[in-house]
mmCIF file of C-alpha atoms and ligand atoms in Angstrom:
data_model
loop_
_atom_site.group_PDB
_atom_site.id
_atom_site.type_symbol
_atom_site.label_atom_id
_atom_site.label_comp_id
_atom_site.label_asym_id
_atom_site.label_seq_id
_atom_site.Cartn_x
_atom_site.Cartn_y
_atom_site.Cartn_z
ATOM 1 C CA MET J 232 80.548 -1.711 -65.614
ATOM 2 C CA SER J 233 79.009 -0.861 -69.001
ATOM 3 C CA ASN J 234 76.634 1.735 -67.608
ATOM 4 C CA GLY J 235 79.298 4.344 -66.833
ATOM 5 C CA LEU J 236 79.667 3.077 -63.308
ATOM 6 C CA SER J 237 83.228 1.937 -62.620
ATOM 7 C CA ARG J 238 83.504 -1.583 -61.217
ATOM 8 C CA ARG J 239 85.641 -0.316 -58.322
ATOM 9 C CA ARG J 240 83.137 2.430 -57.478
ATOM 10 C CA PHE J 241 80.201 0.005 -57.643
ATOM 11 C CA ALA J 242 82.001 -2.571 -55.513
ATOM 12 C CA ALA J 243 83.001 0.071 -52.969
ATOM 13 C CA GLY J 244 79.487 1.488 -52.952
ATOM 14 C CA ALA J 245 77.912 -1.939 -52.653
ATOM 15 C CA ALA J 246 80.282 -2.850 -49.805
ATOM 16 C CA THR J 247 79.190 0.253 -47.924
ATOM 17 C CA ILE J 248 75.529 -0.476 -48.671
ATOM 18 C CA ALA J 249 75.979 -3.816 -46.929
ATOM 19 C CA GLY J 250 76.181 -1.833 -43.707
ATOM 20 C CA LEU J 251 79.976 -1.937 -43.520
ATOM 21 C CA PRO J 252 81.480 1.227 -41.972
ATOM 22 C CA MET J 253 81.064 4.158 -44.353
ATOM 23 C CA VAL J 254 84.395 5.250 -45.862
ATOM 24 C CA GLY J 255 85.085 8.029 -48.358
ATOM 25 C CA ILE J 256 84.392 6.395 -51.699
ATOM 26 C CA VAL J 257 86.658 7.652 -54.483
ATOM 27 C CA SER J 258 86.502 5.661 -57.700
ATOM 28 C CA ALA J 259 89.455 5.040 -59.969
ATOM 29 C CA ARG J 260 88.397 8.156 -61.889
ATOM 30 C CA GLY J 261 88.244 10.213 -58.638
ATOM 31 C CA ASP J 262 84.496 10.923 -58.765
ATOM 32 C CA THR J 263 82.413 10.500 -55.612
ATOM 33 C CA PRO J 264 78.625 10.122 -55.279
ATOM 34 C CA GLU J 265 76.775 13.417 -55.607
ATOM 35 C CA PHE J 266 74.662 12.424 -52.587
ATOM 36 C CA GLU J 267 75.600 10.199 -49.625
ATOM 37 C CA TYR J 268 72.556 9.501 -47.439
ATOM 38 C CA LYS J 269 71.734 7.149 -44.533
ATOM 39 C CA LEU J 270 68.706 4.911 -43.899
ATOM 40 C CA GLY J 271 67.935 3.675 -40.371
ATOM 41 C CA ASN J 272 65.458 1.164 -38.929
ATOM 42 C CA ASP J 273 64.769 -0.727 -35.685
ATOM 43 C CA ASN J 274 64.614 -4.161 -37.318
ATOM 44 C CA PRO J 275 67.086 -7.035 -36.952
ATOM 45 C CA MET J 276 69.303 -8.032 -39.918
ATOM 46 C CA THR J 277 67.033 -10.960 -40.919
ATOM 47 C CA HIS J 278 63.796 -8.921 -40.734
ATOM 48 C CA PRO J 279 61.934 -8.440 -44.064
ATOM 49 C CA ASN J 280 62.319 -4.648 -43.695
ATOM 50 C CA THR J 281 66.103 -4.881 -43.530
ATOM 51 C CA VAL J 282 66.305 -7.405 -46.377
ATOM 52 C CA ARG J 283 64.020 -5.486 -48.727
ATOM 53 C CA GLN J 284 65.464 -2.069 -47.815
ATOM 54 C CA GLY J 285 68.915 -3.443 -48.626
ATOM 55 C CA GLU J 286 67.697 -4.526 -52.069
ATOM 56 C CA ALA J 287 66.125 -1.112 -52.742
ATOM 57 C CA ILE J 288 69.339 0.670 -51.706
ATOM 58 C CA ALA J 289 71.415 -1.454 -54.091
ATOM 59 C CA ARG J 290 69.007 -0.834 -56.993
ATOM 60 C CA ILE J 291 68.994 2.916 -56.283
ATOM 61 C CA PHE J 292 72.800 3.009 -56.341
ATOM 62 C CA ALA J 293 72.917 1.108 -59.645
ATOM 63 C CA GLU J 294 70.053 2.966 -61.361
ATOM 64 C CA SER J 295 71.498 6.343 -60.313
ATOM 65 C CA LYS J 296 74.860 5.214 -61.751
ATOM 66 C CA GLY J 297 76.468 5.755 -58.355
ATOM 67 C CA ARG J 298 75.188 9.324 -57.965
ATOM 68 C CA LEU J 299 73.184 8.466 -54.836
ATOM 69 C CA LYS J 300 74.719 6.155 -52.237
ATOM 70 C CA ILE J 301 72.536 5.244 -49.254
ATOM 71 C CA SER J 302 74.276 3.569 -46.319
ATOM 72 C CA HIS J 303 72.078 1.194 -44.340
ATOM 73 C CA PHE J 304 71.934 1.230 -40.529
ATOM 74 C CA PRO J 305 69.382 -1.417 -39.438
ATOM 75 C CA ASN J 306 68.736 -2.851 -35.961
ATOM 76 C CA ASN J 307 68.936 0.415 -33.984
ATOM 77 C CA GLN J 308 72.600 0.951 -34.910
ATOM 78 C CA LEU J 309 71.990 4.741 -34.809
ATOM 79 C CA GLY J 310 70.014 4.612 -31.535
ATOM 80 C CA GLY J 311 66.395 3.829 -30.591
ATOM 81 C CA ASP J 312 63.341 4.993 -32.556
ATOM 82 C CA THR J 313 62.987 8.235 -30.621
ATOM 83 C CA ASP J 314 66.700 9.031 -31.249
ATOM 84 C CA MET J 315 66.358 8.271 -34.966
ATOM 85 C CA LEU J 316 63.194 10.373 -35.217
ATOM 86 C CA SER J 317 65.124 13.353 -33.772
ATOM 87 C CA GLN J 318 67.978 12.665 -36.214
ATOM 88 C CA LEU J 319 65.495 12.520 -39.120
ATOM 89 C CA ARG J 320 63.914 15.832 -38.093
ATOM 90 C CA SER J 321 67.323 17.533 -37.766
ATOM 91 C CA GLY J 322 68.667 16.099 -41.049
ATOM 92 C CA ALA J 323 71.376 14.003 -39.397
ATOM 93 C CA LEU J 324 69.514 11.000 -40.859
ATOM 94 C CA GLU J 325 67.951 11.229 -44.318
ATOM 95 C CA PHE J 326 65.657 8.146 -44.442
ATOM 96 C CA PHE J 327 63.940 6.200 -41.626
ATOM 97 C CA SER J 328 61.193 3.574 -41.514
ATOM 98 C CA LEU J 329 58.948 4.188 -38.502
ATOM 99 C CA SER J 330 55.582 3.112 -37.139
ATOM 100 C CA GLY J 331 52.932 5.820 -37.514
ATOM 101 C CA LEU J 332 52.096 5.360 -33.836
ATOM 102 C CA ILE J 333 55.606 6.409 -32.793
ATOM 103 C CA LEU J 334 55.653 9.179 -35.426
ATOM 104 C CA SER J 335 52.409 10.467 -33.844
ATOM 105 C CA THR J 336 54.463 11.986 -31.007
ATOM 106 C CA PHE J 337 55.356 14.546 -33.727
ATOM 107 C CA VAL J 338 52.505 14.102 -36.251
ATOM 108 C CA PRO J 339 49.358 13.202 -34.214
ATOM 109 C CA ILE J 340 47.221 12.041 -37.172
ATOM 110 C CA ALA J 341 49.845 9.406 -38.079
ATOM 111 C CA SER J 342 48.478 6.925 -35.498
ATOM 112 C CA ILE J 343 44.805 6.845 -36.556
ATOM 113 C CA TYR J 344 45.104 3.525 -38.443
ATOM 114 C CA GLY J 345 46.253 1.848 -35.192
ATOM 115 C CA ILE J 346 43.007 2.336 -33.284
ATOM 116 C CA GLY J 347 42.314 -1.001 -31.544
ATOM 117 C CA TYR J 348 40.032 -3.427 -33.384
ATOM 118 C CA SER J 349 39.380 -0.993 -36.266
ATOM 119 C CA LEU J 350 40.909 -2.369 -39.527
ATOM 120 C CA PRO J 351 40.126 -6.112 -39.148
ATOM 121 C CA THR J 352 41.943 -7.737 -42.109
ATOM 122 C CA TYR J 353 44.522 -6.899 -44.788
ATOM 123 C CA LYS J 354 41.661 -6.195 -47.201
ATOM 124 C CA GLU J 355 40.617 -3.149 -45.155
ATOM 125 C CA VAL J 356 44.225 -2.274 -44.212
ATOM 126 C CA TRP J 357 45.516 -1.880 -47.772
ATOM 127 C CA ALA J 358 42.288 -0.278 -49.039
ATOM 128 C CA ALA J 359 42.713 2.339 -46.290
ATOM 129 C CA MET J 360 46.489 2.833 -46.345
ATOM 130 C CA ASP J 361 46.750 2.854 -50.159
ATOM 131 C CA GLY J 362 43.550 4.920 -50.261
ATOM 132 C CA ASP J 363 42.121 8.030 -48.602
ATOM 133 C CA LEU J 364 43.295 7.269 -45.050
ATOM 134 C CA GLY J 365 46.933 6.853 -46.115
ATOM 135 C CA ALA J 366 46.700 10.010 -48.217
ATOM 136 C CA LEU J 367 45.271 11.954 -45.259
ATOM 137 C CA ILE J 368 48.111 10.821 -43.003
ATOM 138 C CA ARG J 369 50.819 11.516 -45.620
ATOM 139 C CA ARG J 370 49.468 15.059 -46.031
ATOM 140 C CA GLY J 371 49.884 15.532 -42.285
ATOM 141 C CA ILE J 372 53.431 14.156 -42.455
ATOM 142 C CA ASP J 373 54.373 16.420 -45.364
ATOM 143 C CA LYS J 374 52.957 19.427 -43.459
ATOM 144 C CA SER J 375 55.314 18.559 -40.576
ATOM 145 C CA GLY J 376 58.344 19.060 -42.870
ATOM 146 C CA LEU J 377 59.057 15.343 -43.370
ATOM 147 C CA HIS J 378 58.450 13.416 -46.600
ATOM 148 C CA ALA J 379 56.376 10.192 -46.603
ATOM 149 C CA PHE J 380 56.643 7.733 -49.496
ATOM 150 C CA ASP J 381 53.371 6.423 -50.947
ATOM 151 C CA LYS J 382 53.595 2.779 -49.912
ATOM 152 C CA ILE J 383 53.577 2.039 -46.174
ATOM 153 C CA TRP J 384 55.483 -1.116 -45.165
ATOM 154 C CA ASP J 385 53.706 -3.846 -43.187
ATOM 155 C CA ASN J 386 54.270 -4.317 -39.446
ATOM 156 C CA GLY J 387 51.444 -6.819 -39.124
ATOM 157 C CA PHE J 388 48.660 -7.571 -36.664
ATOM 158 C CA ARG J 389 49.891 -7.447 -33.108
ATOM 159 C CA GLN J 390 49.680 -10.207 -30.469
ATOM 160 C CA ILE J 391 50.455 -10.087 -26.731
ATOM 161 C CA THR J 392 53.297 -12.153 -25.244
ATOM 162 C CA SER J 393 54.000 -12.800 -21.576
ATOM 163 C CA SER J 394 56.508 -14.506 -19.306
ATOM 164 C CA THR J 395 53.995 -14.962 -16.455
ATOM 165 C CA HIS J 396 50.584 -16.034 -17.792
ATOM 166 C CA PRO J 397 48.555 -16.274 -20.986
ATOM 167 C CA ILE J 398 46.102 -13.477 -21.781
ATOM 168 C CA ARG J 399 42.769 -15.281 -22.225
ATOM 169 C CA ASN J 400 40.339 -12.409 -21.554
ATOM 170 C CA PRO J 401 40.511 -8.680 -20.733
ATOM 171 C CA ASP J 402 40.668 -9.376 -16.970
ATOM 172 C CA ASP J 403 44.073 -11.013 -17.522
ATOM 173 C CA LEU J 404 45.377 -7.578 -18.572
ATOM 174 C CA LYS J 405 44.474 -5.909 -15.241
ATOM 175 C CA GLY J 406 47.735 -4.649 -13.707
ATOM 176 C CA PHE J 407 49.701 -6.497 -16.398
ATOM 177 C CA LYS J 408 53.141 -4.838 -16.747
ATOM 178 C CA ILE J 409 53.413 -4.560 -20.515
ATOM 179 C CA ARG J 410 56.007 -2.797 -22.662
ATOM 180 C CA VAL J 411 54.568 -0.609 -25.400
ATOM 181 C CA PRO J 412 56.398 1.500 -28.001
ATOM 182 C CA VAL J 413 56.729 5.211 -27.212
ATOM 183 C CA SER J 414 53.346 6.433 -28.397
ATOM 184 C CA PRO J 415 50.291 8.081 -26.740
ATOM 185 C CA LEU J 416 47.902 5.714 -28.526
ATOM 186 C CA TRP J 417 49.652 2.532 -27.385
ATOM 187 C CA THR J 418 49.779 3.785 -23.790
ATOM 188 C CA SER J 419 46.142 4.865 -23.918
ATOM 189 C CA MET J 420 44.937 1.522 -25.325
ATOM 190 C CA PHE J 421 46.598 -0.555 -22.632
ATOM 191 C CA GLU J 422 45.539 1.798 -19.852
ATOM 192 C CA ALA J 423 41.986 1.341 -21.166
ATOM 193 C CA PHE J 424 42.514 -2.432 -20.805
ATOM 194 C CA GLY J 425 43.498 -1.790 -17.143
ATOM 195 C CA ALA J 426 47.125 -2.803 -17.776
ATOM 196 C CA SER J 427 50.288 -0.973 -16.609
ATOM 197 C CA PRO J 428 52.002 0.041 -19.862
ATOM 198 C CA ALA J 429 55.700 1.089 -19.881
ATOM 199 C CA SER J 430 56.939 3.087 -22.892
ATOM 200 C CA ILE J 431 60.220 1.503 -24.012
ATOM 201 C CA ASN J 432 62.038 1.719 -27.373
ATOM 202 C CA PHE J 433 62.310 -1.599 -29.230
ATOM 203 C CA SER J 434 66.117 -1.456 -28.784
ATOM 204 C CA GLU J 435 65.579 -2.069 -25.034
ATOM 205 C CA VAL J 436 62.718 -4.592 -25.204
ATOM 206 C CA TYR J 437 64.704 -7.834 -24.973
ATOM 207 C CA SER J 438 66.588 -6.701 -21.859
ATOM 208 C CA ALA J 439 63.438 -5.239 -20.251
ATOM 209 C CA LEU J 440 61.755 -8.643 -20.632
ATOM 210 C CA GLN J 441 64.850 -10.583 -19.574
ATOM 211 C CA THR J 442 65.254 -8.537 -16.352
ATOM 212 C CA LYS J 443 61.490 -8.689 -15.703
ATOM 213 C CA ILE J 444 61.114 -4.912 -15.708
ATOM 214 C CA VAL J 445 57.983 -5.833 -17.656
ATOM 215 C CA GLU J 446 56.060 -9.130 -17.917
ATOM 216 C CA GLY J 447 55.148 -8.833 -21.536
ATOM 217 C CA GLN J 448 55.000 -6.919 -24.765
ATOM 218 C CA GLU J 449 52.957 -6.945 -27.973
ATOM 219 C CA ASN J 450 54.158 -7.378 -31.546
ATOM 220 C CA PRO J 451 53.435 -9.361 -34.725
ATOM 221 C CA LEU J 452 54.972 -12.845 -34.880
ATOM 222 C CA VAL J 453 57.679 -11.694 -37.324
ATOM 223 C CA ASN J 454 59.130 -9.310 -34.719
ATOM 224 C CA ILE J 455 58.781 -11.846 -31.891
ATOM 225 C CA ASP J 456 60.801 -14.251 -34.021
ATOM 226 C CA THR J 457 63.455 -11.991 -35.574
ATOM 227 C CA ALA J 458 64.153 -10.230 -32.228
ATOM 228 C CA LYS J 459 64.290 -13.650 -30.509
ATOM 229 C CA LEU J 460 61.706 -12.612 -27.928
ATOM 230 C CA PHE J 461 60.720 -16.291 -27.653
ATOM 231 C CA GLU J 462 63.885 -16.652 -25.538
ATOM 232 C CA VAL J 463 62.376 -14.401 -22.837
ATOM 233 C CA GLN J 464 58.629 -14.895 -23.361
ATOM 234 C CA LYS J 465 56.626 -18.086 -22.719
ATOM 235 C CA TYR J 466 53.076 -17.279 -23.796
ATOM 236 C CA CYS J 467 51.675 -15.744 -26.984
ATOM 237 C CA SER J 468 47.984 -14.733 -26.974
ATOM 238 C CA MET J 469 46.535 -14.042 -30.418
ATOM 239 C CA THR J 470 44.683 -10.855 -29.464
ATOM 240 C CA ARG J 471 45.193 -9.256 -32.933
ATOM 241 C CA HIS J 472 44.333 -6.007 -31.140
ATOM 242 C CA MET J 473 45.539 -3.715 -33.948
ATOM 243 C CA TRP J 474 47.437 -3.509 -37.241
ATOM 244 C CA ASP J 475 50.615 -1.472 -37.530
ATOM 245 C CA GLY J 476 52.816 -0.305 -40.390
ATOM 246 C CA PHE J 477 56.142 1.416 -41.036
ATOM 247 C CA PHE J 478 56.079 4.674 -42.986
ATOM 248 C CA MET J 479 59.187 5.100 -45.122
ATOM 249 C CA LEU J 480 60.140 8.682 -44.231
ATOM 250 C CA GLY J 481 62.587 11.246 -45.632
ATOM 251 C CA ASN J 482 64.013 14.418 -44.111
ATOM 252 C CA GLY J 483 62.271 17.209 -46.069
ATOM 253 C CA ARG J 484 65.390 19.238 -46.934
ATOM 254 C CA ALA J 485 67.391 16.156 -47.942
ATOM 255 C CA TRP J 486 64.489 14.961 -50.107
ATOM 256 C CA ARG J 487 64.075 18.321 -51.848
ATOM 257 C CA ALA J 488 67.860 18.494 -52.448
ATOM 258 C CA LEU J 489 67.583 15.481 -54.783
ATOM 259 C CA PRO J 490 66.921 16.343 -58.455
ATOM 260 C CA PRO J 491 63.629 15.001 -59.865
ATOM 261 C CA ASP J 492 65.260 12.050 -61.671
ATOM 262 C CA LEU J 493 66.866 10.800 -58.435
ATOM 263 C CA GLN J 494 63.659 11.383 -56.487
ATOM 264 C CA ALA J 495 61.828 9.199 -59.031
ATOM 265 C CA ILE J 496 64.425 6.402 -58.711
ATOM 266 C CA VAL J 497 64.227 6.491 -54.894
ATOM 267 C CA ALA J 498 60.420 6.576 -54.732
ATOM 268 C CA ARG J 499 59.988 3.801 -57.314
ATOM 269 C CA ASN J 500 62.446 1.487 -55.560
ATOM 270 C CA PHE J 501 61.320 2.120 -51.991
ATOM 271 C CA ASP J 502 57.679 1.561 -52.990
ATOM 272 C CA ALA J 503 58.524 -1.582 -55.004
ATOM 273 C CA SER J 504 60.378 -3.015 -52.008
ATOM 274 C CA ALA J 505 57.441 -2.140 -49.756
ATOM 275 C CA MET J 506 55.226 -4.373 -51.914
ATOM 276 C CA ASP J 507 57.777 -7.205 -51.743
ATOM 277 C CA GLN J 508 57.986 -6.764 -47.960
ATOM 278 C CA ARG J 509 54.206 -6.915 -47.577
ATOM 279 C CA ALA J 510 54.172 -10.319 -49.279
ATOM 280 C CA ASP J 511 57.064 -11.507 -47.078
ATOM 281 C CA TYR J 512 55.200 -10.485 -43.906
ATOM 282 C CA VAL J 513 52.003 -12.367 -44.682
ATOM 283 C CA LYS J 514 53.942 -15.526 -45.580
ATOM 284 C CA ALA J 515 56.114 -15.296 -42.457
ATOM 285 C CA ASN J 516 53.297 -14.494 -40.013
ATOM 286 C CA ASP J 517 51.164 -17.363 -41.376
ATOM 287 C CA ALA J 518 54.014 -19.837 -40.829
ATOM 288 C CA LEU J 519 55.461 -18.518 -37.587
ATOM 289 C CA ARG J 520 52.907 -19.796 -35.053
ATOM 290 C CA VAL J 521 54.152 -23.347 -35.672
ATOM 291 C CA GLY J 522 57.737 -22.113 -35.787
ATOM 292 C CA LEU J 523 57.473 -20.314 -32.450
ATOM 293 C CA GLU J 524 55.692 -23.279 -30.824
ATOM 294 C CA GLY J 525 58.716 -25.278 -31.938
ATOM 295 C CA LYS J 526 60.865 -22.755 -30.035
ATOM 296 C CA GLY J 527 58.884 -23.357 -26.852
ATOM 297 C CA MET J 528 56.157 -20.720 -26.938
ATOM 298 C CA VAL J 529 52.635 -21.650 -25.800
ATOM 299 C CA PHE J 530 49.868 -20.104 -27.914
ATOM 300 C CA ASN J 531 46.207 -19.375 -27.155
ATOM 301 C CA ASP J 532 43.425 -17.766 -29.165
ATOM 302 C CA VAL J 533 41.042 -15.204 -27.680
ATOM 303 C CA GLU J 534 37.541 -13.841 -28.322
ATOM 304 C CA PRO J 535 38.340 -10.322 -29.723
ATOM 305 C CA GLU J 536 34.853 -8.941 -29.009
ATOM 306 C CA ALA J 537 35.445 -9.074 -25.237
ATOM 307 C CA PHE J 538 38.564 -6.890 -25.680
ATOM 308 C CA ARG J 539 36.737 -4.471 -27.979
ATOM 309 C CA GLN J 540 33.890 -4.127 -25.471
ATOM 310 C CA THR J 541 36.429 -3.323 -22.757
ATOM 311 C CA LEU J 542 37.776 -0.460 -24.879
ATOM 312 C CA ILE J 543 34.233 0.812 -25.458
ATOM 313 C CA LYS J 544 33.397 0.729 -21.740
ATOM 314 C CA ALA J 545 36.655 2.557 -20.920
ATOM 315 C CA GLY J 546 35.709 5.386 -23.300
ATOM 316 C CA PHE J 547 38.763 4.697 -25.469
ATOM 317 C CA TYR J 548 37.013 5.244 -28.818
ATOM 318 C CA THR J 549 35.184 8.389 -27.627
ATOM 319 C CA LYS J 550 38.478 9.879 -26.435
ATOM 320 C CA TRP J 551 40.334 9.218 -29.691
ATOM 321 C CA LYS J 552 37.481 10.279 -31.949
ATOM 322 C CA GLU J 553 37.644 13.637 -30.151
ATOM 323 C CA LYS J 554 41.439 13.821 -30.553
ATOM 324 C CA TYR J 555 41.465 13.084 -34.309
ATOM 325 C CA GLY J 556 38.269 15.021 -35.047
ATOM 326 C CA PRO J 557 35.103 13.827 -36.840
ATOM 327 C CA GLU J 558 36.438 14.341 -40.398
ATOM 328 C CA ALA J 559 39.484 12.104 -39.921
ATOM 329 C CA TRP J 560 37.402 9.576 -37.936
ATOM 330 C CA ALA J 561 34.939 9.437 -40.838
ATOM 331 C CA VAL J 562 37.794 8.544 -43.212
ATOM 332 C CA LEU J 563 38.817 5.701 -40.862
ATOM 333 C CA GLU J 564 35.207 4.457 -40.744
ATOM 334 C CA GLN J 565 35.050 4.638 -44.562
ATOM 335 C CA TYR J 566 37.209 1.494 -44.439
ATOM 336 C CA ALA J 567 36.692 0.052 -40.936
ATOM 337 C CA GLY J 568 32.945 0.463 -40.657
ATOM 338 C CA LYS J 569 31.607 1.867 -37.363
ATOM 339 C CA VAL J 570 34.491 2.063 -34.883
ATOM 340 C CA GLY J 571 33.645 1.877 -31.160
HETATM 341 O O1 LIG N 6 58.654 -1.155 -31.339
HETATM 342 C C1 LIG N 6 57.972 -2.102 -31.780
HETATM 343 O O2 LIG N 6 57.277 -2.869 -31.071
HETATM 344 C C2 LIG N 6 57.967 -2.332 -33.281
HETATM 345 C C3 LIG N 6 59.278 -2.964 -33.699
HETATM 346 O O3 LIG N 6 56.888 -3.147 -33.643
HETATM 347 C C4 LIG N 6 57.803 -1.011 -33.910
HETATM 348 O O4 LIG N 6 58.714 -0.504 -34.543
HETATM 349 C C5 LIG N 6 56.518 -0.345 -33.692
#
């Protein structure tokens, strides 16, 4: 390779990047990468996160001339989200893409963008997350000892699926056994709907649905498709009850151990891939309703206002405004308008 990176070293590094088992990489000249890090996620191999993260990792290896090799462990290969969050905090894992609502078990402010029926479209979502609300959350994440990259990745607007019945109005959620990710806000929202939420990591969702431990779950269409949940779910109700995203996170010590030039290469490439992934998500979610109907799912639309009114009556917004505090709530309302 003309740029000082031996062909053998690049090939070996690239092979490892592809998620093959990590082996000690020694190039023909005997030099090894200065830094060997790992990146984990809970997304299947075909998911836009995994595809775009893989591209960023390969660019980082090439632009750093092999000095920084990041091995990719998608699809819960290192354990569920709560396991990977512990690994990230301890330094056993250096990079991890995680929903702010799951991160909120450690950084409470990280879930504020997921308040039900707050940010209604991508216009408000990106204005908020690339604006003052994202900056507020990233400050909270940095204070916790983790590093958050500037551009949050898209996890889309979430819809409710079920194996028993469609969700047409809030009454259909009464007693509904629904899986939610491990997060106080998700549990609180579905308790406010009168449902029976069960906190389960995404790594266990397919089997929990298949064995009927729960009747349903909620996710954007991309995740329903890439995790093949259409095989164990019949109905999809377009509740669009919240937007979610994946923060790209770094272990603080591992991040600070990188010299400034490598930090710049990592940040530039992760953020560039986040923008590519956002475009992928919109395209995929727009096309997937037809695709999932073709795989046997039955769709229905709902009147969102009835669901929002249920949250108001249950005191959901009052409770969470108190938890986040008026200053943070005001930043949310800067983009969402009056919430609750
Ligand atoms: O766990 C989920 O439902 C998922 C995949 O959407 C998240 O990572 C929040």
